[in-house]
Amino acid sequence: MTPTQTPHSEAGENWLRLDRQICFSLHAASRAFNGVYRVILKDLGLTYPQYLVMLILWEEGELPVKKLGEHLRLDSGTLSPLLKRLETAGLVTRERSTRDERSVEVRPTAQGMALRERALRVPERIAAATGFGIDEIRELHERLDRLTTALDAAALEETPDCG
């Protein structure tokens, strides 16, 4: 279907079928990914959301909870219990910022940093599970990034102006 075509202009297609919904295909793929990650991350003692937190902290070192939430697209109500579990496991520390008492800084502990070494094989195991080559993975990643950007823009256009 081209950008100017609509589901209504495709003769004989029933676009209200579940198997025609891109959102459902993405949902099903996400659930399948979660299943594979669950198995692979079990060795690390991490859940998929905890793994995502650790990825960002391994990359950035220390971040305010708010920034961490922005990276992960999670609100603080979802992120706080997750961080608490990581802190209980000894993988991160949370401390009030000395510059801004309203802000909480999160950083990986030495134990959390050591876990990074064990996590190095996770991406290759995930890639192998997809059955895709590296070029296919890069292309899919680029398309999904473009899709996310387009959907974010569309959501902003649909948000009513409260001013």
CSV table of C-alpha atoms in Angstrom, one decimal, residues 127 132-139:
chain,number,residue,atom,x,y,z
A,127,ALA,CA,20.6,-12.1,16.9
A,132,PHE,CA,18.4,-12.6,10.6
A,133,GLY,CA,21.7,-11.5,9.2
A,134,ILE,CA,23.4,-8.4,10.6
A,135,ASP,CA,22.3,-6.3,7.6
A,136,GLU,CA,18.7,-7.4,8.1
A,137,ILE,CA,18.9,-6.5,11.8
A,138,ARG,CA,20.3,-3.1,11.0
A,139,GLU,CA,17.6,-2.5,8.4
